[in-house]
Amino acid sequence: MTRAFGLATILALAVAFGGLAGEFFTGSWEARIGLAPQEAQPFTTFESTLDAGVSVGFLHLNSVSDFVIDGWIWEELGVLAHVGFLSFDGHMLYDPQTASMVYAEGVVAICAGPLTATLYGAMTGATQTESSNYGFVFDVRGEVGDVFSFESATYLGADLSGISFTATGTSSDSSLLTKRFLTDPTIDPPTTVFSGQDVMVSGNLFGCVTLSSLLSFSALGFESEQLTVEFRDLFGVPLILTLDLIYELQTKSYVFTPSLASDFGCIAVYSNIVRTDEVITGVEVYGIKLAATIGTATILSISNLDTSTYVITTPSFGSVVETLDDALAAGHSYYDQDYWESLTLTVAVPPFGSGFTFSVQTFLSTTDGILFDWAKSIMELTLALGTSVSTSTSIAVDSTGFTGWTLAFRVSW
């Protein structure tokens, strides 16, 4: 049945592209080629993504094909429809090498003013060791201005914690190898039974205090209650203080988890409140982020002050300092853990959208022992030819010498 559905989707795409030439075509093609001069095999990296779609009225169909140096690794088919207050968003992920369906997800949402009801459904394909699995999540959320909001998520064999799939049988380390989706249907055996429920309520007071409650139930009953109080810009000071109280019936105890953050515009400080038992003893600062723009130049400095626990994420995941465990759990890509500093200078030469951009990113490490702890520098030049075509080239130099040269381009329509 899944093959038939996939074939029907492909045929629909073919008919749309072949017979609806007057409609709106969308898509992009981007590719990246990497060379490593010091390696025995200098051609080391190749990755390419072709995203082709067509919009016909309220319906949008698209196909995303991912390729790496070892060949075709993923094929994703998507359907997006929006009619009035009703919308549907569907995805199907295939493994081209085994011609099998890996994952399918469908999201139906009904929006009526401040109230939105959403049904998430997902299933995984069968493998040699595991049978297919499926589940649903029914979510209802609403808002009353900027003052009060609520959400109730009922889990029926699935939850919204996210699920990842990583292509195997390839020597590439491309970020394209991993695909991540929202609905995880593997939390229970393949039966549509009640698996749990989360009820979230949040409200704002005085424009600087946020109170929220997360009530969680499992299939066996009450599981936990988490109360969060967040003070933001209290007394005009750009500090964020978060207090979490977590009550758990199973352990008949509670956990008090305070945290502290700040945002002074161009400076962000990542910190935790240190405590012994229930006594706060100090503040631990584990990261600092500084951003400044002068004319057409931008300087971004990210410091990781505890490389044993924290990492610096890549720009696609916010360029923030977070724990290694959080990065792994969320599927975030990050730089080498021993990098304690990332310093980036970006210069854009107008006209914007048709000019060129130069950037140099330098990493400082705790292990190399070179002058200023220098570990690696990446210099990149990007040339934009209008809004539809761009090309870039970059070189990487580390303590061993010239290690990489990358050529990339992107075309969109």
Coordinates of C-alpha atoms in Angstrom, one line a residue, residues 239-241 257-262 268-276 279-288 303-310 321-323:
L239 CA 18.2 39.4 33.0
I240 CA 16.1 36.3 32.7
L241 CA 15.6 34.3 35.9
T257 CA 15.8 23.9 39.2
P258 CA 16.7 27.6 38.9
S259 CA 18.5 28.9 35.8
L260 CA 19.7 32.3 34.7
A261 CA 20.2 33.9 31.3
S262 CA 20.7 37.5 30.1
A268 CA 24.2 37.0 25.6
V269 CA 25.4 35.3 28.7
Y270 CA 24.7 31.6 29.3
S271 CA 24.7 30.7 33.0
N272 CA 23.3 28.4 35.6
I273 CA 22.5 29.0 39.3
V274 CA 24.7 26.9 41.5
R275 CA 23.1 25.5 44.6
T276 CA 23.8 23.0 47.4
V279 CA 20.5 26.8 49.1
I280 CA 21.7 29.0 46.2
T281 CA 25.5 29.5 46.5
G282 CA 26.4 31.3 43.3
V283 CA 26.1 31.8 39.5
E284 CA 28.0 29.7 37.0
V285 CA 28.7 31.3 33.6
Y286 CA 29.5 28.7 31.0
G287 CA 29.2 30.7 27.7
I288 CA 29.3 34.2 26.3
S303 CA 33.0 31.5 24.0
N304 CA 32.5 28.0 25.6
L305 CA 33.9 28.3 29.0
D306 CA 33.4 24.6 29.9
T307 CA 34.4 22.3 27.0
S308 CA 34.0 19.2 29.2
T309 CA 30.2 19.6 29.3
Y310 CA 29.2 22.2 26.7
V321 CA 26.4 27.2 23.8
E322 CA 24.5 24.2 25.1
T323 CA 25.3 20.9 26.8

